[in-house]
mmCIF file of N, CA and C in Angstrom:
data_model
loop_
_atom_site.group_PDB
_atom_site.id
_atom_site.type_symbol
_atom_site.label_atom_id
_atom_site.label_comp_id
_atom_site.label_asym_id
_atom_site.label_seq_id
_atom_site.Cartn_x
_atom_site.Cartn_y
_atom_site.Cartn_z
ATOM 1 N N MET A 1 -60.215 22.881 36.095
ATOM 2 C CA MET A 1 -58.789 22.737 36.738
ATOM 3 C C MET A 1 -57.993 22.752 35.154
ATOM 4 N N SER A 2 -57.021 23.308 35.056
ATOM 5 C CA SER A 2 -56.204 23.254 34.310
ATOM 6 C C SER A 2 -54.677 22.394 34.065
ATOM 7 N N GLN A 3 -54.347 21.902 33.257
ATOM 8 C CA GLN A 3 -53.456 20.922 33.351
ATOM 9 C C GLN A 3 -52.300 21.350 32.332
ATOM 10 N N PHE A 4 -51.062 21.611 32.941
ATOM 11 C CA PHE A 4 -49.826 22.002 31.924
ATOM 12 C C PHE A 4 -48.941 20.576 31.839
ATOM 13 N N THR A 5 -48.593 20.295 30.518
ATOM 14 C CA THR A 5 -47.761 19.110 30.000
ATOM 15 C C THR A 5 -46.559 19.742 29.277
ATOM 16 N N ALA A 6 -45.732 18.887 29.498
ATOM 17 C CA ALA A 6 -44.542 19.339 29.105
ATOM 18 C C ALA A 6 -44.115 18.392 27.721
ATOM 19 N N CYS A 7 -43.688 18.765 26.599
ATOM 20 C CA CYS A 7 -43.744 18.032 25.139
ATOM 21 C C CYS A 7 -42.011 18.279 24.836
ATOM 22 N N VAL A 8 -41.610 17.009 24.443
ATOM 23 C CA VAL A 8 -40.074 17.440 23.738
ATOM 24 C C VAL A 8 -40.542 17.812 22.229
ATOM 25 N N THR A 9 -39.657 18.926 21.975
ATOM 26 C CA THR A 9 -40.118 19.567 20.597
ATOM 27 C C THR A 9 -38.468 19.273 20.004
ATOM 28 N N HIS A 10 -38.498 19.271 18.924
ATOM 29 C CA HIS A 10 -37.066 19.290 17.998
ATOM 30 C C HIS A 10 -37.156 20.413 16.739
ATOM 31 N N PRO A 11 -36.438 21.307 16.964
ATOM 32 C CA PRO A 11 -36.331 22.501 15.941
ATOM 33 C C PRO A 11 -35.900 21.823 14.578
ATOM 34 N N ALA A 12 -36.976 21.896 13.414
ATOM 35 C CA ALA A 12 -36.931 21.511 12.002
ATOM 36 C C ALA A 12 -35.800 21.965 11.378
ATOM 37 N N HIS A 13 -35.350 23.153 11.683
ATOM 38 C CA HIS A 13 -34.124 24.017 11.371
ATOM 39 C C HIS A 13 -32.662 23.645 12.403
ATOM 40 N N CYS A 14 -32.785 22.769 12.787
ATOM 41 C CA CYS A 14 -31.572 22.431 13.467
ATOM 42 C C CYS A 14 -30.390 22.354 12.697
ATOM 43 N N PRO A 15 -29.234 22.864 12.848
ATOM 44 C CA PRO A 15 -28.090 22.808 11.669
ATOM 45 C C PRO A 15 -27.418 21.283 11.684
ATOM 46 N N GLY A 16 -27.398 20.642 12.803
ATOM 47 C CA GLY A 16 -26.990 19.464 13.010
ATOM 48 C C GLY A 16 -27.415 18.404 12.126
ATOM 49 N N CYS A 17 -28.835 18.159 12.698
ATOM 50 C CA CYS A 17 -29.399 16.938 12.248
ATOM 51 C C CYS A 17 -30.405 17.089 11.050
ATOM 52 N N ALA A 18 -30.628 18.368 10.586
ATOM 53 C CA ALA A 18 -31.455 18.956 10.071
ATOM 54 C C ALA A 18 -32.969 18.412 10.119
ATOM 55 N N GLY A 19 -33.029 18.279 11.526
ATOM 56 C CA GLY A 19 -35.001 17.664 11.904
ATOM 57 C C GLY A 19 -34.842 16.589 12.038
ATOM 58 N N SER A 20 -33.954 15.879 12.284
ATOM 59 C CA SER A 20 -34.233 14.137 11.970
ATOM 60 C C SER A 20 -34.518 13.824 13.493
ATOM 61 N N GLY A 21 -33.739 14.624 14.414
ATOM 62 C CA GLY A 21 -33.859 14.250 16.096
ATOM 63 C C GLY A 21 -32.359 13.237 16.435
ATOM 64 N N THR A 22 -31.519 12.813 15.632
ATOM 65 C CA THR A 22 -30.596 11.720 15.779
ATOM 66 C C THR A 22 -29.407 12.585 15.697
ATOM 67 N N CYS A 23 -28.514 12.068 16.728
ATOM 68 C CA CYS A 23 -27.244 13.051 16.914
ATOM 69 C C CYS A 23 -26.418 12.832 15.643
ATOM 70 N N TRP A 24 -25.840 13.959 15.260
ATOM 71 C CA TRP A 24 -24.917 14.135 13.957
ATOM 72 C C TRP A 24 -23.778 13.490 13.862
ATOM 73 N N VAL A 25 -23.317 13.246 15.214
ATOM 74 C CA VAL A 25 -21.926 12.898 15.387
ATOM 75 C C VAL A 25 -21.831 11.523 15.378
ATOM 76 N N CYS A 26 -22.480 10.856 16.077
ATOM 77 C CA CYS A 26 -22.525 9.340 15.972
ATOM 78 C C CYS A 26 -23.392 8.868 15.184
ATOM 79 N N LEU A 27 -24.392 9.310 14.512
ATOM 80 C CA LEU A 27 -25.466 8.860 13.364
ATOM 81 C C LEU A 27 -26.478 8.536 14.389
ATOM 82 N N GLY A 28 -26.814 8.658 15.497
ATOM 83 C CA GLY A 28 -28.062 8.007 16.251
ATOM 84 C C GLY A 28 -27.219 6.837 16.834
ATOM 85 N N THR A 29 -26.541 6.290 16.642
ATOM 86 C CA THR A 29 -26.154 5.049 17.584
ATOM 87 C C THR A 29 -25.804 5.055 18.954
ATOM 88 N N GLY A 30 -25.213 6.470 19.435
ATOM 89 C CA GLY A 30 -25.029 6.559 20.658
ATOM 90 C C GLY A 30 -23.657 6.341 21.377
ATOM 91 N N TYR A 31 -22.399 5.781 20.347
ATOM 92 C CA TYR A 31 -21.215 5.414 20.510
ATOM 93 C C TYR A 31 -20.490 5.816 19.338
ATOM 94 N N LEU A 32 -19.075 5.996 19.351
ATOM 95 C CA LEU A 32 -18.064 6.266 18.547
ATOM 96 C C LEU A 32 -17.059 5.112 18.625
ATOM 97 N N VAL A 33 -16.386 4.766 17.496
ATOM 98 C CA VAL A 33 -15.529 3.451 17.126
ATOM 99 C C VAL A 33 -14.228 4.264 17.208
ATOM 100 N N GLY A 34 -13.361 4.091 18.304
ATOM 101 C CA GLY A 34 -11.976 4.860 18.052
ATOM 102 C C GLY A 34 -10.911 3.959 17.594
ATOM 103 N N THR A 35 -9.572 4.286 18.109
ATOM 104 C CA THR A 35 -8.509 3.250 17.865
ATOM 105 C C THR A 35 -8.899 1.987 18.270
ATOM 106 N N LEU A 36 -8.067 0.991 17.580
ATOM 107 C CA LEU A 36 -8.169 -0.612 18.067
ATOM 108 C C LEU A 36 -9.753 -0.995 18.277
ATOM 109 N N GLU A 37 -10.480 -0.423 17.557
ATOM 110 C CA GLU A 37 -12.091 -0.786 17.519
ATOM 111 C C GLU A 37 -12.482 -0.950 18.820
ATOM 112 N N GLN A 38 -12.364 0.318 19.604
ATOM 113 C CA GLN A 38 -12.769 0.222 20.968
ATOM 114 C C GLN A 38 -13.773 1.338 20.962
ATOM 115 N N ARG A 39 -14.935 0.944 21.217
ATOM 116 C CA ARG A 39 -16.379 1.675 21.544
ATOM 117 C C ARG A 39 -16.415 2.748 22.894
ATOM 118 N N THR A 40 -16.655 3.970 22.448
ATOM 119 C CA THR A 40 -16.879 5.005 23.554
ATOM 120 C C THR A 40 -18.118 5.553 23.420
ATOM 121 N N ASP A 41 -18.908 6.285 24.348
ATOM 122 C CA ASP A 41 -19.952 6.858 24.305
ATOM 123 C C ASP A 41 -19.867 8.181 23.353
ATOM 124 N N CYS A 42 -20.739 8.355 22.666
ATOM 125 C CA CYS A 42 -20.601 9.983 22.093
ATOM 126 C C CYS A 42 -20.463 11.015 22.868
ATOM 127 N N HIS A 43 -19.360 11.755 22.680
ATOM 128 C CA HIS A 43 -19.413 13.038 23.587
ATOM 129 C C HIS A 43 -20.551 13.930 23.316
ATOM 130 N N ARG A 44 -21.148 14.123 22.210
ATOM 131 C CA ARG A 44 -22.039 15.233 21.831
ATOM 132 C C ARG A 44 -23.486 15.006 22.483
ATOM 133 N N CYS A 45 -23.781 13.582 22.564
ATOM 134 C CA CYS A 45 -25.227 13.179 22.744
ATOM 135 C C CYS A 45 -25.157 12.328 24.278
ATOM 136 N N ASN A 46 -23.946 11.933 24.758
ATOM 137 C CA ASN A 46 -23.757 11.408 25.962
ATOM 138 C C ASN A 46 -24.218 9.915 25.937
ATOM 139 N N GLY A 47 -24.125 9.220 25.004
ATOM 140 C CA GLY A 47 -24.526 8.060 24.492
ATOM 141 C C GLY A 47 -25.923 7.819 24.122
ATOM 142 N N THR A 48 -26.953 8.552 24.251
ATOM 143 C CA THR A 48 -28.115 8.600 24.233
ATOM 144 C C THR A 48 -28.509 8.210 22.392
ATOM 145 N N GLY A 49 -27.898 8.841 21.652
ATOM 146 C CA GLY A 49 -28.395 8.563 20.195
ATOM 147 C C GLY A 49 -28.976 9.932 19.850
ATOM 148 N N ASP A 50 -29.628 10.433 20.956
ATOM 149 C CA ASP A 50 -30.564 11.837 20.142
ATOM 150 C C ASP A 50 -29.719 13.164 19.905
ATOM 151 N N CYS A 51 -30.425 14.038 19.449
ATOM 152 C CA CYS A 51 -29.960 15.198 18.840
ATOM 153 C C CYS A 51 -29.753 15.766 20.445
ATOM 154 N N PRO A 52 -28.789 16.579 20.746
ATOM 155 C CA PRO A 52 -28.552 17.174 21.711
ATOM 156 C C PRO A 52 -29.610 18.696 22.013
ATOM 157 N N GLU A 53 -30.045 19.069 20.540
ATOM 158 C CA GLU A 53 -30.535 20.345 20.649
ATOM 159 C C GLU A 53 -32.380 19.900 20.555
ATOM 160 N N ARG A 54 -32.546 18.903 21.529
ATOM 161 C CA ARG A 54 -33.991 19.019 21.969
ATOM 162 C C ARG A 54 -34.247 19.840 23.025
ATOM 163 N N GLN A 55 -35.409 20.389 22.885
ATOM 164 C CA GLN A 55 -35.833 21.085 23.674
ATOM 165 C C GLN A 55 -36.995 20.875 24.410
ATOM 166 N N SER A 56 -37.078 20.947 25.939
ATOM 167 C CA SER A 56 -38.499 20.829 26.368
ATOM 168 C C SER A 56 -39.459 21.976 26.563
ATOM 169 N N VAL A 57 -40.746 22.128 25.979
ATOM 170 C CA VAL A 57 -41.247 23.074 25.784
ATOM 171 C C VAL A 57 -42.667 22.707 26.413
ATOM 172 N N PRO A 58 -43.152 23.745 27.572
ATOM 173 C CA PRO A 58 -44.440 23.679 28.077
ATOM 174 C C PRO A 58 -45.657 24.049 27.189
ATOM 175 N N ALA A 59 -46.653 22.928 26.972
ATOM 176 C CA ALA A 59 -47.793 22.852 26.120
ATOM 177 C C ALA A 59 -48.626 24.051 26.441
ATOM 178 N N VAL A 60 -49.659 24.316 25.806
ATOM 179 C CA VAL A 60 -50.692 25.429 26.050
ATOM 180 C C VAL A 60 -51.793 24.664 27.323
ATOM 181 N N PRO A 61 -52.148 25.296 28.479
ATOM 182 C CA PRO A 61 -52.872 24.375 29.232
ATOM 183 C C PRO A 61 -54.226 24.014 28.724
ATOM 184 N N SER A 62 -54.772 22.969 29.247
ATOM 185 C CA SER A 62 -56.095 22.709 28.470
ATOM 186 C C SER A 62 -57.215 23.666 29.096
ATOM 187 N N GLN A 63 -58.247 24.208 28.470
ATOM 188 C CA GLN A 63 -59.278 25.042 28.390
ATOM 189 C C GLN A 63 -60.439 24.008 28.971
ATOM 190 N N SER A 64 -60.338 23.098 29.487
ATOM 191 C CA SER A 64 -61.796 22.169 29.677
ATOM 192 C C SER A 64 -62.333 22.812 30.897
ATOM 193 N N VAL A 65 -63.768 22.978 30.926
ATOM 194 C CA VAL A 65 -64.518 23.429 31.935
ATOM 195 C C VAL A 65 -65.140 22.711 32.750
ATOM 196 N N MET A 66 -65.215 22.300 34.109
ATOM 197 C CA MET A 66 -65.723 21.563 34.723
ATOM 198 C C MET A 66 -66.961 21.945 35.041
ATOM 199 N N SER A 67 -67.984 21.027 35.080
ATOM 200 C CA SER A 67 -69.356 21.189 35.499
ATOM 201 C C SER A 67 -69.951 20.716 36.477
#
């Protein structure tokens, strides 16, 4: 029986984070500091701190043979 798994990959050539995987707008913190020192969720990563260019790519199915 074959199994499919999905793994999260990040392009090394990402123009925003240069492959680091952190959001380049909030620098990975997940928030921005506005006027009067108010913190708001980052508009680019929605407060996660991760680069929004991450993509879920299915992996190659395993080729194990059951005996």
